[in-house]
């Protein structure tokens, strides 16, 4: 199986992922009307399909993310979003979704998308690929002079202190890091003590349609014990 086919085989249409999530959370008694969404994903317009699916299901999300999908805010920003959770009945639920993203073209191009009205593909995620290009070029410090890109550079360097990863590997490593960050910031503010938590992480895959590779989906109730959804 080629690399693009392998990625596609692990993904599903993004609407299916979140329809399934809605079913699973409702089975646990989480009410849609008492669920407040927050999203940490890249600034790229291609990720808007995630925002659309989330908004159509749970309402407008609080935006936590910076370039690459890494949270651009820490515990204070998470705490602000948490304070917006509705509590019509019961504890209310804070749904936090974090994702990296990756463009694929045809059968064998990973890390690119052909955007609306353009003739040539551009890199996706452009921020992450700018970072791996810099590492391939041998830069020993972040060269961008921009806060989010420089932070992403340091993060990828810390994940790969020696080898420079290919784009697909770097993307999946970023997904795991985003998942870790979401859980870390929620734990730092003891968010489960106020509301039920639903934490979902994965990779948005841009192909002919927008797809999602689910990494982890977790429910954390009052006990603070994470349970896989
Ligand atoms: Zn991006």
mmCIF file of C-alpha atoms and ligand atoms in Angstrom:
data_model
loop_
_atom_site.group_PDB
_atom_site.id
_atom_site.type_symbol
_atom_site.label_atom_id
_atom_site.label_comp_id
_atom_site.label_asym_id
_atom_site.label_seq_id
_atom_site.Cartn_x
_atom_site.Cartn_y
_atom_site.Cartn_z
ATOM 1 C CA UNK A 1 0.000 0.000 0.000
ATOM 2 C CA UNK A 2 1.334 3.462 -0.871
ATOM 3 C CA UNK A 3 1.851 6.091 1.781
ATOM 4 C CA UNK A 4 -1.190 8.168 0.755
ATOM 5 C CA UNK A 5 -3.419 5.069 0.596
ATOM 6 C CA UNK A 6 -2.197 4.053 4.055
ATOM 7 C CA UNK A 7 -3.131 7.448 5.495
ATOM 8 C CA UNK A 8 -6.517 7.396 3.769
ATOM 9 C CA UNK A 9 -7.215 3.871 5.061
ATOM 10 C CA UNK A 10 -6.853 5.123 8.645
ATOM 11 C CA UNK A 11 -9.128 8.118 8.089
ATOM 12 C CA UNK A 12 -12.830 8.698 7.640
ATOM 13 C CA UNK A 13 -14.888 11.661 6.428
ATOM 14 C CA UNK A 14 -14.642 14.324 9.129
ATOM 15 C CA UNK A 15 -18.439 14.457 9.494
ATOM 16 C CA UNK A 16 -18.510 10.735 10.372
ATOM 17 C CA UNK A 17 -15.898 11.142 13.117
ATOM 18 C CA UNK A 18 -17.881 13.835 14.883
ATOM 19 C CA UNK A 19 -21.297 12.227 14.305
ATOM 20 C CA UNK A 20 -19.888 9.152 16.058
ATOM 21 C CA UNK A 21 -18.485 11.348 18.850
ATOM 22 C CA UNK A 22 -21.904 12.925 19.348
ATOM 23 C CA UNK A 23 -23.504 9.459 19.619
ATOM 24 C CA UNK A 24 -20.899 8.280 22.133
ATOM 25 C CA UNK A 25 -21.207 11.362 24.324
ATOM 26 C CA UNK A 26 -25.021 11.298 24.275
ATOM 27 C CA UNK A 27 -24.893 7.634 25.320
ATOM 28 C CA UNK A 28 -23.019 8.847 28.403
ATOM 29 C CA UNK A 29 -25.761 11.325 29.150
ATOM 30 C CA UNK A 30 -23.865 14.372 27.922
ATOM 31 C CA UNK A 31 -26.412 16.823 26.518
ATOM 32 C CA UNK A 32 -25.548 18.615 23.307
ATOM 33 C CA UNK A 33 -27.155 21.805 24.655
ATOM 34 C CA UNK A 34 -24.806 21.705 27.649
ATOM 35 C CA UNK A 35 -21.627 21.035 25.674
ATOM 36 C CA UNK A 36 -19.263 23.884 24.869
ATOM 37 C CA UNK A 37 -16.649 23.274 22.150
ATOM 38 C CA UNK A 38 -13.112 24.594 21.890
ATOM 39 C CA UNK A 39 -10.759 23.843 19.009
ATOM 40 C CA UNK A 40 -6.976 23.889 18.741
ATOM 41 C CA UNK A 41 -6.004 23.642 15.106
ATOM 42 C CA UNK A 42 -3.909 25.538 12.555
ATOM 43 C CA UNK A 43 -4.749 28.968 11.198
ATOM 44 C CA UNK A 44 -4.902 27.603 7.625
ATOM 45 C CA UNK A 45 -8.281 28.189 5.947
ATOM 46 C CA UNK A 46 -8.351 24.518 4.917
ATOM 47 C CA UNK A 47 -9.186 23.500 8.492
ATOM 48 C CA UNK A 48 -12.476 25.430 8.323
ATOM 49 C CA UNK A 49 -14.319 22.170 7.670
ATOM 50 C CA UNK A 50 -13.550 21.174 11.255
ATOM 51 C CA UNK A 51 -14.968 24.456 12.548
ATOM 52 C CA UNK A 52 -18.071 23.964 10.391
ATOM 53 C CA UNK A 53 -18.744 20.442 11.654
ATOM 54 C CA UNK A 54 -18.201 21.518 15.259
ATOM 55 C CA UNK A 55 -20.382 24.615 14.902
ATOM 56 C CA UNK A 56 -23.192 22.651 13.232
ATOM 57 C CA UNK A 57 -23.120 20.079 16.049
ATOM 58 C CA UNK A 58 -22.290 21.990 19.234
ATOM 59 C CA UNK A 59 -22.218 25.677 18.297
ATOM 60 C CA UNK A 60 -19.409 28.149 17.706
ATOM 61 C CA UNK A 61 -16.089 26.981 19.147
ATOM 62 C CA UNK A 62 -13.610 28.906 21.275
ATOM 63 C CA UNK A 63 -10.331 29.030 19.295
ATOM 64 C CA UNK A 64 -7.277 27.836 21.212
ATOM 65 C CA UNK A 65 -4.873 26.987 18.413
ATOM 66 C CA UNK A 66 -1.911 28.521 16.698
ATOM 67 C CA UNK A 67 0.139 27.540 13.653
ATOM 68 C CA UNK A 68 0.398 23.786 13.231
ATOM 69 C CA UNK A 69 -2.521 23.215 15.618
ATOM 70 C CA UNK A 70 -0.495 23.520 18.814
ATOM 71 C CA UNK A 71 -2.370 25.452 21.514
ATOM 72 C CA UNK A 72 -1.399 29.122 21.318
ATOM 73 C CA UNK A 73 -2.694 29.639 24.841
ATOM 74 C CA UNK A 74 -1.996 27.850 28.089
ATOM 75 C CA UNK A 75 -3.946 27.266 31.294
ATOM 76 C CA UNK A 76 -5.261 30.832 31.401
ATOM 77 C CA UNK A 77 -6.746 30.574 27.916
ATOM 78 C CA UNK A 78 -8.176 27.130 28.671
ATOM 79 C CA UNK A 79 -9.652 28.501 31.871
ATOM 80 C CA UNK A 80 -11.334 31.329 29.964
ATOM 81 C CA UNK A 81 -12.901 28.873 27.503
ATOM 82 C CA UNK A 82 -13.969 26.621 30.400
ATOM 83 C CA UNK A 83 -15.842 29.516 31.980
ATOM 84 C CA UNK A 84 -18.138 29.611 28.916
ATOM 85 C CA UNK A 85 -19.608 26.105 29.434
ATOM 86 C CA UNK A 86 -23.415 26.161 29.743
ATOM 87 C CA UNK A 87 -25.055 24.412 32.670
ATOM 88 C CA UNK A 88 -28.760 24.209 31.877
ATOM 89 C CA UNK A 89 -28.811 20.798 33.508
ATOM 90 C CA UNK A 90 -26.130 18.913 35.398
ATOM 91 C CA UNK A 91 -22.411 19.635 35.186
ATOM 92 C CA UNK A 92 -22.121 20.770 31.577
ATOM 93 C CA UNK A 93 -19.387 19.468 29.308
ATOM 94 C CA UNK A 94 -16.264 21.041 27.852
ATOM 95 C CA UNK A 95 -15.379 19.495 24.499
ATOM 96 C CA UNK A 96 -11.789 20.194 23.459
ATOM 97 C CA UNK A 97 -10.658 19.145 19.999
ATOM 98 C CA UNK A 98 -7.034 19.377 18.900
ATOM 99 C CA UNK A 99 -5.647 18.508 15.501
ATOM 100 C CA UNK A 100 -2.654 18.782 13.255
ATOM 101 C CA UNK A 101 -3.332 18.754 9.527
ATOM 102 C CA UNK A 102 -1.844 17.305 6.368
ATOM 103 C CA UNK A 103 -2.540 17.705 2.661
ATOM 104 C CA UNK A 104 -2.245 14.746 0.283
ATOM 105 C CA UNK A 105 -2.447 14.798 -3.508
ATOM 106 C CA UNK A 106 -3.049 11.932 -5.884
ATOM 107 C CA UNK A 107 -1.501 8.640 -4.859
ATOM 108 C CA UNK A 108 1.896 9.694 -3.645
ATOM 109 C CA UNK A 109 2.259 13.363 -2.662
ATOM 110 C CA UNK A 110 2.215 14.017 1.077
ATOM 111 C CA UNK A 111 2.290 17.545 2.488
ATOM 112 C CA UNK A 112 0.644 19.555 -0.300
ATOM 113 C CA UNK A 113 -2.759 20.850 -1.383
ATOM 114 C CA UNK A 114 -4.043 22.447 -4.552
ATOM 115 C CA UNK A 115 -5.963 25.447 -3.286
ATOM 116 C CA UNK A 116 -8.946 27.178 -4.800
ATOM 117 C CA UNK A 117 -8.022 29.175 -7.911
ATOM 118 C CA UNK A 118 -4.344 28.183 -7.855
ATOM 119 C CA UNK A 119 -2.393 26.236 -10.475
ATOM 120 C CA UNK A 120 0.377 24.817 -8.318
ATOM 121 C CA UNK A 121 0.126 22.978 -5.005
ATOM 122 C CA UNK A 122 1.299 24.647 -1.808
ATOM 123 C CA UNK A 123 2.555 22.944 1.337
ATOM 124 C CA UNK A 124 0.062 21.763 3.985
ATOM 125 C CA UNK A 125 0.716 22.190 6.850
ATOM 126 C CA UNK A 126 2.819 25.079 5.571
ATOM 127 C CA UNK A 127 4.028 26.012 9.046
ATOM 128 C CA UNK A 128 5.174 22.510 9.949
ATOM 129 C CA UNK A 129 6.865 22.046 6.572
ATOM 130 C CA UNK A 130 8.646 25.407 6.930
ATOM 131 C CA UNK A 131 9.990 24.071 10.233
ATOM 132 C CA UNK A 132 11.141 20.702 8.834
ATOM 133 C CA UNK A 133 12.697 22.516 5.830
ATOM 134 C CA UNK A 134 14.662 24.684 8.261
ATOM 135 C CA UNK A 135 15.836 21.617 10.170
ATOM 136 C CA UNK A 136 16.823 19.896 6.908
ATOM 137 C CA UNK A 137 18.812 23.029 6.018
ATOM 138 C CA UNK A 138 20.773 22.609 9.248
ATOM 139 C CA UNK A 139 19.502 25.685 11.084
ATOM 140 C CA UNK A 140 20.566 25.500 14.710
ATOM 141 C CA UNK A 141 18.071 28.087 15.936
ATOM 142 C CA UNK A 142 14.603 29.107 14.770
ATOM 143 C CA UNK A 143 15.101 31.419 11.770
ATOM 144 C CA UNK A 144 11.670 32.987 11.468
ATOM 145 C CA UNK A 145 11.551 35.775 14.039
ATOM 146 C CA UNK A 146 7.853 35.060 14.602
ATOM 147 C CA UNK A 147 6.588 33.794 17.917
ATOM 148 C CA UNK A 148 4.370 30.901 16.800
ATOM 149 C CA UNK A 149 6.699 29.613 14.086
ATOM 150 C CA UNK A 150 9.726 29.845 16.358
ATOM 151 C CA UNK A 151 7.821 27.965 19.088
ATOM 152 C CA UNK A 152 6.828 25.274 16.594
ATOM 153 C CA UNK A 153 10.471 24.989 15.480
ATOM 154 C CA UNK A 154 11.621 24.488 19.082
ATOM 155 C CA UNK A 155 8.883 21.934 19.684
ATOM 156 C CA UNK A 156 9.748 19.841 16.612
ATOM 157 C CA UNK A 157 13.451 20.091 17.435
ATOM 158 C CA UNK A 158 12.733 18.825 20.968
ATOM 159 C CA UNK A 159 10.717 15.907 19.560
ATOM 160 C CA UNK A 160 13.473 15.092 17.042
ATOM 161 C CA UNK A 161 16.799 16.211 18.530
ATOM 162 C CA UNK A 162 18.870 14.308 15.947
ATOM 163 C CA UNK A 163 16.950 12.980 12.945
ATOM 164 C CA UNK A 164 14.827 15.314 10.835
ATOM 165 C CA UNK A 165 11.420 13.662 10.334
ATOM 166 C CA UNK A 166 9.511 13.267 7.086
ATOM 167 C CA UNK A 167 6.310 15.298 6.855
ATOM 168 C CA UNK A 168 3.922 12.447 7.698
ATOM 169 C CA UNK A 169 5.947 11.426 10.770
ATOM 170 C CA UNK A 170 6.277 15.024 11.958
ATOM 171 C CA UNK A 171 2.521 15.505 11.574
ATOM 172 C CA UNK A 172 1.672 12.443 13.634
ATOM 173 C CA UNK A 173 4.205 13.427 16.295
ATOM 174 C CA UNK A 174 2.565 16.848 16.422
ATOM 175 C CA UNK A 175 -0.857 15.238 16.878
ATOM 176 C CA UNK A 176 0.421 13.315 19.906
ATOM 177 C CA UNK A 177 2.006 16.487 21.305
ATOM 178 C CA UNK A 178 -1.247 18.422 20.858
ATOM 179 C CA UNK A 179 -3.107 15.628 22.696
ATOM 180 C CA UNK A 180 -0.554 15.809 25.533
ATOM 181 C CA UNK A 181 -0.894 19.610 25.706
ATOM 182 C CA UNK A 182 -4.707 19.509 25.839
ATOM 183 C CA UNK A 183 -4.651 17.036 28.738
ATOM 184 C CA UNK A 184 -1.819 18.914 30.479
ATOM 185 C CA UNK A 185 -3.561 22.298 30.396
ATOM 186 C CA UNK A 186 -6.929 20.845 31.446
ATOM 187 C CA UNK A 187 -5.254 19.034 34.360
ATOM 188 C CA UNK A 188 -3.403 22.222 35.348
ATOM 189 C CA UNK A 189 -6.709 23.996 35.947
ATOM 190 C CA UNK A 190 -8.514 20.958 37.439
ATOM 191 C CA UNK A 191 -11.138 21.397 34.727
ATOM 192 C CA UNK A 192 -12.862 18.060 35.537
ATOM 193 C CA UNK A 193 -13.875 19.428 38.932
ATOM 194 C CA UNK A 194 -16.146 21.978 37.237
ATOM 195 C CA UNK A 195 -17.398 20.158 34.138
ATOM 196 C CA UNK A 196 -17.269 16.840 32.316
ATOM 197 C CA UNK A 197 -14.459 16.861 29.782
ATOM 198 C CA UNK A 198 -14.342 15.367 26.305
ATOM 199 C CA UNK A 199 -10.903 15.542 24.709
ATOM 200 C CA UNK A 200 -10.456 14.539 21.075
ATOM 201 C CA UNK A 201 -7.235 14.609 19.075
ATOM 202 C CA UNK A 202 -6.294 13.619 15.575
ATOM 203 C CA UNK A 203 -5.052 14.699 12.187
ATOM 204 C CA UNK A 204 -7.153 16.512 9.608
ATOM 205 C CA UNK A 205 -6.391 15.017 6.200
ATOM 206 C CA UNK A 206 -7.099 17.193 3.160
ATOM 207 C CA UNK A 207 -7.803 15.029 0.119
ATOM 208 C CA UNK A 208 -10.711 15.323 -2.327
ATOM 209 C CA UNK A 209 -12.742 15.718 0.844
ATOM 210 C CA UNK A 210 -11.727 16.623 4.377
ATOM 211 C CA UNK A 211 -11.062 13.503 6.419
ATOM 212 C CA UNK A 212 -9.964 12.825 10.013
ATOM 213 C CA UNK A 213 -7.521 10.326 11.486
ATOM 214 C CA UNK A 214 -8.632 9.911 15.091
ATOM 215 C CA UNK A 215 -5.735 9.597 17.534
ATOM 216 C CA UNK A 216 -7.511 9.569 20.897
ATOM 217 C CA UNK A 217 -10.948 10.335 22.256
ATOM 218 C CA UNK A 218 -11.277 10.615 26.020
ATOM 219 C CA UNK A 219 -14.041 11.290 28.520
ATOM 220 C CA UNK A 220 -13.133 12.621 31.975
ATOM 221 C CA UNK A 221 -15.944 12.873 34.504
ATOM 222 C CA UNK A 222 -16.031 14.120 38.084
ATOM 223 C CA UNK A 223 -13.702 11.332 39.272
ATOM 224 C CA UNK A 224 -10.912 12.696 37.092
ATOM 225 C CA UNK A 225 -10.259 9.223 35.647
ATOM 226 C CA UNK A 226 -9.807 9.325 31.844
ATOM 227 C CA UNK A 227 -11.947 6.805 29.956
ATOM 228 C CA UNK A 228 -11.577 6.045 26.262
ATOM 229 C CA UNK A 229 -14.665 6.942 24.259
HETATM 230 ZN ZN1 LIG B 1 -1.129 24.547 8.946
#
